[in-house]
Coordinates of C-alpha atoms in Angstrom, one line a residue:
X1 CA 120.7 38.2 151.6
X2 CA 119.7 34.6 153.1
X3 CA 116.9 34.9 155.5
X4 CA 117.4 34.0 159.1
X5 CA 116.4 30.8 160.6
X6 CA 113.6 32.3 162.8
X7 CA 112.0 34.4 160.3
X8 CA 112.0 30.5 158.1
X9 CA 110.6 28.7 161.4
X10 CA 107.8 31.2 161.5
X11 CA 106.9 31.2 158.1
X12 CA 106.7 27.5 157.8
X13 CA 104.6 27.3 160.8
X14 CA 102.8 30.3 159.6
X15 CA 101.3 27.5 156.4
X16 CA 100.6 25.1 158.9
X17 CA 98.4 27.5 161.0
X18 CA 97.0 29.1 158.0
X19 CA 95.8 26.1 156.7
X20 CA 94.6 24.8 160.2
X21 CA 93.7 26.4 163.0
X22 CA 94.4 30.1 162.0
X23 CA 92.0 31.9 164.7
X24 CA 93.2 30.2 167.7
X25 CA 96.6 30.1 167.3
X26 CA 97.0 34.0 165.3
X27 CA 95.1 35.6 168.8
X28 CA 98.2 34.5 170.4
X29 CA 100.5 37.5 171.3
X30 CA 103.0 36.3 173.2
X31 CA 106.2 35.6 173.1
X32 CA 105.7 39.4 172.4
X33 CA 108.8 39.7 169.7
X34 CA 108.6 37.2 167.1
X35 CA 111.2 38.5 164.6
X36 CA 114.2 37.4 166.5
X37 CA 115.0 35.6 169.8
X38 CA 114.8 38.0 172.6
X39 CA 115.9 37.3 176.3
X40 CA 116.5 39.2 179.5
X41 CA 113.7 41.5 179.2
X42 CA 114.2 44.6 181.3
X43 CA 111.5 47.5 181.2
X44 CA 111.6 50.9 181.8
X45 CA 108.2 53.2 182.0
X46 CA 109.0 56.8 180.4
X47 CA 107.0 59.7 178.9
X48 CA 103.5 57.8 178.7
X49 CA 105.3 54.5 177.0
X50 CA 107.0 51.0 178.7
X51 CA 110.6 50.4 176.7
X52 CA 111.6 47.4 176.7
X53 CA 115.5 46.1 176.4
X54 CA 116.7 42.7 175.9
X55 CA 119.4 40.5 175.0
X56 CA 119.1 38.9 171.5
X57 CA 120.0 35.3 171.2
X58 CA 121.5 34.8 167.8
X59 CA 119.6 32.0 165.6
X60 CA 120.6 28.1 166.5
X61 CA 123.1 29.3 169.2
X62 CA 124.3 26.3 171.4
X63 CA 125.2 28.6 173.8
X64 CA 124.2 31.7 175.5
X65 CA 125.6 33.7 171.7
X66 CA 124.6 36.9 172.4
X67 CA 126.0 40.2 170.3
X68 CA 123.5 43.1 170.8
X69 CA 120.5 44.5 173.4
X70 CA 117.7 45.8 171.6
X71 CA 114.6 48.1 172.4
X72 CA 111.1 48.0 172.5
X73 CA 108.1 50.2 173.5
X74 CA 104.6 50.0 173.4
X75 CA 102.0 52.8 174.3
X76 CA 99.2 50.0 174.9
X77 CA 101.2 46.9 176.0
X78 CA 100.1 44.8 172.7
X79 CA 101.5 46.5 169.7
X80 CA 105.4 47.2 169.9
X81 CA 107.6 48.8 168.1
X82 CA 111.2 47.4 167.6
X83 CA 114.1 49.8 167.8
X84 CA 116.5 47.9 166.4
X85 CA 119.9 47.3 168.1
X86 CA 120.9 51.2 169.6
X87 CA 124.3 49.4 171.5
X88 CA 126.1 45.7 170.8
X89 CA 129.6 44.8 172.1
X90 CA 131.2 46.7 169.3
X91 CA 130.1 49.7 171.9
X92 CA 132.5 48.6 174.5
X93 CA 136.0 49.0 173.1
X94 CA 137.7 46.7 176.1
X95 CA 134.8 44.4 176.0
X96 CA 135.0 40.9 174.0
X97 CA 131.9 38.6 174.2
X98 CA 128.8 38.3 176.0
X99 CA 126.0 40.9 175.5
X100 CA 124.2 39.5 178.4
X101 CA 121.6 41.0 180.7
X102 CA 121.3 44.9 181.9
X103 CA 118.8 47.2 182.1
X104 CA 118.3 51.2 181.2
X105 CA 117.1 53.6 184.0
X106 CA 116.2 57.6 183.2
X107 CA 118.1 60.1 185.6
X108 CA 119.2 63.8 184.8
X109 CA 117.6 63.6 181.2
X110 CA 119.8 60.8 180.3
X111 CA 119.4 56.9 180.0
X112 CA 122.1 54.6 181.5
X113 CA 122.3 51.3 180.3
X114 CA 124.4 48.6 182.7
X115 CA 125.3 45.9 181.5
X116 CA 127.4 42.6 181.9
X117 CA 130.4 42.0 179.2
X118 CA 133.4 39.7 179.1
X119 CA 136.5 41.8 179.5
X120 CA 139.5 41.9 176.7
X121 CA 141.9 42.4 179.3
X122 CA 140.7 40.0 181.9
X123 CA 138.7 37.8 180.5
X124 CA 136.4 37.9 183.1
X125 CA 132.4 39.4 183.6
X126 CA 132.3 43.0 184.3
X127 CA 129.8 45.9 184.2
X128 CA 129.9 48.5 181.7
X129 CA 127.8 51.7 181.2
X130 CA 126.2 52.8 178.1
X131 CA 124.6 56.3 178.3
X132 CA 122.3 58.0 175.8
X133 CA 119.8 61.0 175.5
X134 CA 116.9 58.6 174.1
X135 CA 115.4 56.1 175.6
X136 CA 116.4 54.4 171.7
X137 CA 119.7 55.4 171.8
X138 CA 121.8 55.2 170.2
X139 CA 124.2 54.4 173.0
X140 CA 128.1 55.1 173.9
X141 CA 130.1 53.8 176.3
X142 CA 130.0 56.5 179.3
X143 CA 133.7 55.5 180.7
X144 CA 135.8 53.4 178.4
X145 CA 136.4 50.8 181.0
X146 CA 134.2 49.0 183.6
X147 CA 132.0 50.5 186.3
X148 CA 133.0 47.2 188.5
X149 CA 134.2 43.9 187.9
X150 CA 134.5 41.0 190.1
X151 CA 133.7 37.5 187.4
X152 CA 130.1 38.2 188.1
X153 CA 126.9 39.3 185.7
X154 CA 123.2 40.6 185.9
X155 CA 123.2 44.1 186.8
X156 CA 119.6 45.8 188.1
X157 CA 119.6 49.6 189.1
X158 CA 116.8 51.2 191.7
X159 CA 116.7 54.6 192.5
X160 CA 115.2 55.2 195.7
X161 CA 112.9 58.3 196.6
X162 CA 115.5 60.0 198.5
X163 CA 117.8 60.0 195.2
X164 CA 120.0 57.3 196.6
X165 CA 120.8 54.8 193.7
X166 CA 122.1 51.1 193.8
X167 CA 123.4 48.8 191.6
X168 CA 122.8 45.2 192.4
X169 CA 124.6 42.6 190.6
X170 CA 125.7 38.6 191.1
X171 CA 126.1 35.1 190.3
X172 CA 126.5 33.3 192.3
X173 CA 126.8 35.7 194.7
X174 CA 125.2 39.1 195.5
X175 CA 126.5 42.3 195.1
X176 CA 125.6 46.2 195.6
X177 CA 127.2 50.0 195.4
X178 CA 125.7 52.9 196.0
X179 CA 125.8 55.1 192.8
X180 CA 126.7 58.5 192.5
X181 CA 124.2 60.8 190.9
X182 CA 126.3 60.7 188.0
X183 CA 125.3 56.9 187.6
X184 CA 128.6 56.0 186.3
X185 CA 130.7 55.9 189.7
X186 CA 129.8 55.1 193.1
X187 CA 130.5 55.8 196.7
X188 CA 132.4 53.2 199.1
X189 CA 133.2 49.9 198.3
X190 CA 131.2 46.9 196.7
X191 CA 128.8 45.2 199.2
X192 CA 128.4 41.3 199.2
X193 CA 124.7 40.6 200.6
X194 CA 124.3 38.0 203.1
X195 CA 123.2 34.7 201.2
X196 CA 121.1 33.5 203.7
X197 CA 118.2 30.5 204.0
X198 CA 115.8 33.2 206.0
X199 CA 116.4 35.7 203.2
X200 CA 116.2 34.0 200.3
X201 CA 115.0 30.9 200.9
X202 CA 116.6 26.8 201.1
X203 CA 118.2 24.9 198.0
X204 CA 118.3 21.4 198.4
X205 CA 121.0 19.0 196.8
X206 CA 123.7 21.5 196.2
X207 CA 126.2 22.3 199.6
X208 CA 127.8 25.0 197.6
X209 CA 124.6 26.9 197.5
X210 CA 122.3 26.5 200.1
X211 CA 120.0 29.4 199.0
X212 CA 117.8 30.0 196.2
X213 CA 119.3 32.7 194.5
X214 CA 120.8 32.3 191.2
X215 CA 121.3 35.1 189.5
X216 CA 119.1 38.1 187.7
X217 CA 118.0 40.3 190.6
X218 CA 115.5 42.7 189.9
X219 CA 115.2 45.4 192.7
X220 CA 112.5 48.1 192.6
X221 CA 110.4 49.7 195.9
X222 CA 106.6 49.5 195.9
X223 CA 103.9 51.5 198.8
X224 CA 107.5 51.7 201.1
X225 CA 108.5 48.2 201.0
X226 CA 111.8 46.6 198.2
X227 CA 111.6 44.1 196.7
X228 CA 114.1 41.4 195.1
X229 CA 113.0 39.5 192.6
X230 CA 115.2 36.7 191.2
X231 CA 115.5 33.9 188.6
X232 CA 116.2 31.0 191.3
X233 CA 117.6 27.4 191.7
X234 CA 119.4 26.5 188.6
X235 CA 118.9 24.4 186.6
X236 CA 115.4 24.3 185.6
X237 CA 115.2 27.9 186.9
X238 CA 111.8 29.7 188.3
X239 CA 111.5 33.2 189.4
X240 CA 111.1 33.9 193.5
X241 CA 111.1 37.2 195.4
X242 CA 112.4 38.6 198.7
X243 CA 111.0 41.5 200.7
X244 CA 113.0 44.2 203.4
X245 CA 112.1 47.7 204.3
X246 CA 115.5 48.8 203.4
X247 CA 117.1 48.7 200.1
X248 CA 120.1 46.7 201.1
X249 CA 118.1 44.1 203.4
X250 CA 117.6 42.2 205.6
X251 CA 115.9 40.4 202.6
X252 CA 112.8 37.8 203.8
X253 CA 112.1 35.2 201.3
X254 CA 108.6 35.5 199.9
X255 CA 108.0 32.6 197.7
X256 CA 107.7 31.9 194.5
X257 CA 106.3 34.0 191.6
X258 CA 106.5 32.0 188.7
X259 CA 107.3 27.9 189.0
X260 CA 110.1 26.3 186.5
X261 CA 107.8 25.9 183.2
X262 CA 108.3 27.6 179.2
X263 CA 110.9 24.9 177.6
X264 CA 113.9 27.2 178.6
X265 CA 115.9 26.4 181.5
X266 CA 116.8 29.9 182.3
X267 CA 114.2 32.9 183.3
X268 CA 114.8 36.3 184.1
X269 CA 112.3 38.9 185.7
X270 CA 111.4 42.8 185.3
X271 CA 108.2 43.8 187.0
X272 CA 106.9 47.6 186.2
X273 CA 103.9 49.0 187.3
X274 CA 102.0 51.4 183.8
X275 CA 98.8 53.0 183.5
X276 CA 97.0 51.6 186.2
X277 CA 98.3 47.9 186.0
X278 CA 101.3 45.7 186.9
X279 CA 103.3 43.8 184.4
X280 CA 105.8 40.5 184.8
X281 CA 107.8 40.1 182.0
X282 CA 110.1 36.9 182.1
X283 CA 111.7 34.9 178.9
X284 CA 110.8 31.2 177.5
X285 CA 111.4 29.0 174.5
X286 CA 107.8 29.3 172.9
X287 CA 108.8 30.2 169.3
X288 CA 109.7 28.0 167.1
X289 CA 113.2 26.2 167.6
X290 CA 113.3 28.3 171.1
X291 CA 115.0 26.4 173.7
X292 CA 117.2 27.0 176.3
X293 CA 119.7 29.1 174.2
X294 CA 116.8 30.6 171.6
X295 CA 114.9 32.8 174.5
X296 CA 111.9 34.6 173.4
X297 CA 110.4 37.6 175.6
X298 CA 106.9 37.5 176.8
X299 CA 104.4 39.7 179.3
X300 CA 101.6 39.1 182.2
X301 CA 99.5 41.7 183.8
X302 CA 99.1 40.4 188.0
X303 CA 97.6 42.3 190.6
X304 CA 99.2 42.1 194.4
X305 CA 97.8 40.8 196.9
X306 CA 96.3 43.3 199.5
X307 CA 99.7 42.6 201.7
X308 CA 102.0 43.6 199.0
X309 CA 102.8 39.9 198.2
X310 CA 103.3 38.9 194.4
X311 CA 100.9 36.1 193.1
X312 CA 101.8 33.0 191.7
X313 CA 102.0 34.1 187.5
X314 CA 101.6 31.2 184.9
X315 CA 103.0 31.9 181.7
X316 CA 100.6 32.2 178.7
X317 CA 100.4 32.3 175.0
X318 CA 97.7 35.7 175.3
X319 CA 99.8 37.9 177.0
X320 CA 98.8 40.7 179.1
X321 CA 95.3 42.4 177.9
X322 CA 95.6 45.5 175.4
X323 CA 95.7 48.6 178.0
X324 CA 94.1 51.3 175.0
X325 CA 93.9 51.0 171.3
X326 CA 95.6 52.2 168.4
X327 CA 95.1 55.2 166.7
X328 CA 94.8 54.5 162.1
X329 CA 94.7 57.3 161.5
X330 CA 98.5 59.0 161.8
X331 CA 101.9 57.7 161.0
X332 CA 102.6 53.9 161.9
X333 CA 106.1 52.8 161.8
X334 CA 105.2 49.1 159.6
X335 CA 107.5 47.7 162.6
X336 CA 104.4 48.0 165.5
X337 CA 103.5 44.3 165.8
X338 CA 101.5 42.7 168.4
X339 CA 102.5 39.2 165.9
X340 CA 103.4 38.3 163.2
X341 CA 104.8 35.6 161.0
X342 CA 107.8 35.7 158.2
X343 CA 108.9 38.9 159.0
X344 CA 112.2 40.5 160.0
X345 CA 113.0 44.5 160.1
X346 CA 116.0 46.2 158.8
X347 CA 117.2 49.7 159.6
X348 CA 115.6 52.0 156.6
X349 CA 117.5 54.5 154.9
X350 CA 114.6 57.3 155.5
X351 CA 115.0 56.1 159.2
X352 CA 113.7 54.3 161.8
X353 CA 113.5 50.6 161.0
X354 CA 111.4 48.6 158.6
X355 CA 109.7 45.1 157.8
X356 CA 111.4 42.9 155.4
X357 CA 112.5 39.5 153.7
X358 CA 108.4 39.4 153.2
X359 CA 107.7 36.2 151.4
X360 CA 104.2 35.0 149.6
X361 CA 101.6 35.0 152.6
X362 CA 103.8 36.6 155.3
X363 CA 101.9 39.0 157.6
X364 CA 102.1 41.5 160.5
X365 CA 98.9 41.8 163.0
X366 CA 98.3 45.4 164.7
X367 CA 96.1 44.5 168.0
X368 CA 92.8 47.0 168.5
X369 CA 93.1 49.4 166.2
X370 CA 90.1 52.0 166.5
X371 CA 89.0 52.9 163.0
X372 CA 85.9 54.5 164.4
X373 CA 83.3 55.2 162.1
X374 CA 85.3 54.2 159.2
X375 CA 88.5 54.2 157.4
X376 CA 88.2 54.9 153.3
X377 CA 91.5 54.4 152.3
X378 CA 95.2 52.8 152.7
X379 CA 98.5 54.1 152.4
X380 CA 101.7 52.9 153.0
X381 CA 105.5 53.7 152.3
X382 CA 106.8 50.6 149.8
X383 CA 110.4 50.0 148.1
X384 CA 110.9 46.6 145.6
X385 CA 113.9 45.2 144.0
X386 CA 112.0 42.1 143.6
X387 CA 108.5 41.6 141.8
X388 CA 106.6 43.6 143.9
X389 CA 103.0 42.7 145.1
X390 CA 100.4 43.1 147.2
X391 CA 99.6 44.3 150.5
X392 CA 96.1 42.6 151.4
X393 CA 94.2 44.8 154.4
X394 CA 92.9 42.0 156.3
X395 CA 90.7 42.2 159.6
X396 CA 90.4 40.2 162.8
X397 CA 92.4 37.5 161.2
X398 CA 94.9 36.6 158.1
X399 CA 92.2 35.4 156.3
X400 CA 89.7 37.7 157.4
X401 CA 87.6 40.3 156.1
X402 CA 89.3 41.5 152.9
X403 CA 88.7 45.6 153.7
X404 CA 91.0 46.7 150.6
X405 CA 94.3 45.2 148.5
X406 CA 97.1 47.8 148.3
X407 CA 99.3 47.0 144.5
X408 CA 103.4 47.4 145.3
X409 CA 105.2 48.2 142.3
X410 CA 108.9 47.5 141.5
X411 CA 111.3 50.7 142.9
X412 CA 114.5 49.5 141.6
X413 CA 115.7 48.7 144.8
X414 CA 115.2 47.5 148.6
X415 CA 115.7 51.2 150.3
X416 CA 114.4 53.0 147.4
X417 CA 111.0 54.0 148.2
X418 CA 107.5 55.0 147.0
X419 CA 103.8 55.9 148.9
X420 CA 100.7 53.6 147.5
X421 CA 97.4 54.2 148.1
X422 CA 94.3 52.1 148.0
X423 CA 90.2 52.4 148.9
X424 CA 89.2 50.3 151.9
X425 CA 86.0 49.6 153.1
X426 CA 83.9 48.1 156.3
X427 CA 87.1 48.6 158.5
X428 CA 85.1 50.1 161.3
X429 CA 85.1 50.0 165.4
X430 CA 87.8 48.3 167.3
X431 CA 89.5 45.7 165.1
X432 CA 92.6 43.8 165.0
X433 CA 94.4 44.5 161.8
X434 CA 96.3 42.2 159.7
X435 CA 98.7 43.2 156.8
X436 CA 98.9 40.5 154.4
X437 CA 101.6 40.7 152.2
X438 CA 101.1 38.3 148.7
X439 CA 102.9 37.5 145.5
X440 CA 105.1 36.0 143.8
X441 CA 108.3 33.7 144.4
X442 CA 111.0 35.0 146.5
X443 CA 111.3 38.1 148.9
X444 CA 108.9 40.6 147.1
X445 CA 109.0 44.2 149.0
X446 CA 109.7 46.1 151.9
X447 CA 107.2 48.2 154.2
X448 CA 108.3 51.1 156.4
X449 CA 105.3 52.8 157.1
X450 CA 101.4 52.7 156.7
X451 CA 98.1 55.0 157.6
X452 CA 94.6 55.0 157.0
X453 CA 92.3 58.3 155.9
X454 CA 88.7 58.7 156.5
X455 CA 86.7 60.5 154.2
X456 CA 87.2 60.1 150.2
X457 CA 90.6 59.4 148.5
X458 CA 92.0 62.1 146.7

């Protein structure tokens, strides 16, 4: 099985760095997902975790080629662990192209995805409705045909405190219903919103659109007061926000939150707020071969301003700061990255996903991990139906501290799996983990799991 482009891109860049300037460019940790090209990030806070779901740009797509959503989550806001692909277009029986952007919300025990999709029948955008009973899915489609369709995309769900729900949608206009509490139907008809220069704000240069907004509303309430926040004034876009103290308007145009920059000429907003702090998440071209088509998913932490206004938010290659650590010391699915470089994940035939297509110096980096007092041994769930290798337990950087080399024997096959064990020493404190996987020529194993010990190996 060739290996995708990205995964290449990485890699190569990966010798470069390696060879170079390893520590400034491996603390990097955003883009956030660097095993694919994610877009239109969209997260949801639930049970103690952020999810995150996004579109997935296929590699060295010329146009917006998308074929799946995927999920995220993260416990600390650094280290996420990819979900794999729990609904595509396959989902959507009367749907034919164009997996573009939704977003999940949690109601009645149950997770609603909305999302935009080109119609068989029609051929134009509509909105369809996956629903599961996991925040990972997998997903199904909750009606068999659209929830609404009028050529338009970019759905964003708010439920407001009095149970009331909405779904917003448009480009180039803007749209809303007001959901039933079943989330898949709604009350009266479909609502155009008032376009105005007061409410969202003066376009020059283009009669046919004399506001800002573009598309990719994002619509959420915060201390009484809703807020819009869109991806504005194609093409360069940036991302502005409007204010009302209702949750259909009238919208006042705020300003700008975060100007035209990232080597994408798209952008698209979620804003959440998660123990204690408040996250932007938007989309760029940062990876390598990103661009306008190859989107990649990234994360700031802001404060507001004591009005309730957003700040200006620049994008940058840190990310948002680690909120926690990372706990060695039970059961860690090999697909938590905070980075890495070469790797893709698969779905694993004990479950679950896990890393792949490893090549000779490929690694994953695990962000703060707290070994404490001291970690004395490795171990980590293997399968090899190439040479095998070695798993090299590196700290604070690819080539740093060698704590302890793991040996992976040959299995007989990619998804036929075996547990290795090795001693490790001096990984103590708070440290950023790196798994370094080394060998020979060619793809040399798979990793689905890992987990330190304390105390002395067995």
């Amino acid at each position: 099985m060739p290996r995708r482009s990205l995964a290449g891109l990485l890699c190569a860049a990966a010798v470069v760095l390696l060879t170079a300037a390893v520590p400034a460019a491996a603390r990097a940790d955003n883009p956030i997902v660097q095993t694919i090209y994610t877009a239109d990030p969209a997260p949801l806070v639930y049970n103690g975790r952020v999810y995150l779901y996004t579109g997935h740009d296929e590699d060295n797509s010329t146009w917006f080629t998308m074929k799946e959503w995927r999920v995220y989550s993260s416990a600390d806001m650094v280290n996420w662990t990819d979900h794999g692909s729990p609904m595509s277009l396959s989902t959507f029986s009367w749907a034919k192209s164009d997996a573009w952007a939704g977003q999940v919300v949690a109601r009645n025990g149950k997770f609603y995805w909305y999302v935009p999709v080109t119609s068989r029948a029609t051929g134009r955008m509509a909105i369809g409705v996956g629903v599961s009973s996991s925040p990972t899915g997998p997903f199904t489609d909750a009606l068999g045909h659209p929830l609404a369709e009028n050529g338009e995309i970019d759905p964003t769900v708010f439920i407001d405190d009095n149970g009331q729900a909405y779904l917003y949608w448009g480009n180039p206009n803007l749209w809303y219903v007001r959901l039933n509490a079943d989330m898949i139907s709604y009350s009266g008809g479909v609502t155009q919103i008032p376009l105005t220069t007061a409410g969202f704000g003066t376009r020059t240069g283009d009669a046919s659109r004399p506001t800002l907004y573009e598309e990719g509303p994002w619509v959420y309430k915060r201390n009484g007061l809703y807020y819009n926040v869109f991806a504005a004034k194609c093409c360069s876009e940036f991302i502005g926000y409007s204010t009302a103290t209702g949750p259909t308007g009238p919208w006042t145009y705020r300003g700008t939150v975060m100007a035209t920059q990232g080597s994408s000429f798209t952008n698209h907003p979620g804003i959440v707020d998660f123990n204690g702090g408040s996250y932007f998440f938007y989309h760029n071209g940062a990876l390598p071969g990103g661009g306008g088509y190859t989107r990649s998913v990234a994360v700031e932490k802001f404060s507001y301003n004591g009005d309730g206004s957003i700040p200006a938010i620049s994008m940058t290659t840190t990310g948002a700061p680690q909120n926690g650590t990372l706990n060695p010391y039970v059961r860690q699915e090999a697909e938590t990255i905070a980075w890495s470089s070469g790797v893709e994940t698969e779905p694993a035939s004990e479950g679950g996903l896990n890393i792949g297509f490893l090549d000779n110096g490929d690694y994953v980096k695990v962000k703060g991990v707290a070994f404490g007092s001291g970690a004395t041994s490795f171990t980590a769930r293997v399968a090899s139906a190439g040479a095998g290798g070695r798993i090299e337990v590196r700290l604070g950087s690819a080539t740093g501290t060698l704590a302890g080399t793991c040996t992976v024997p040959v299995t007989g096959g990619w998804q036929t799996w075996t547990t290795v064990s090795c001693p490790v020493s001096g990984a103590t404190g708070t440290r950023d983990l790196y798994l370094r996987f080394t060998g020979g020529s060619g793809y040399l194993f798979n990793v689905n799991w890992w987990q330190f010990a304390a105390g002395s190996m067995r």
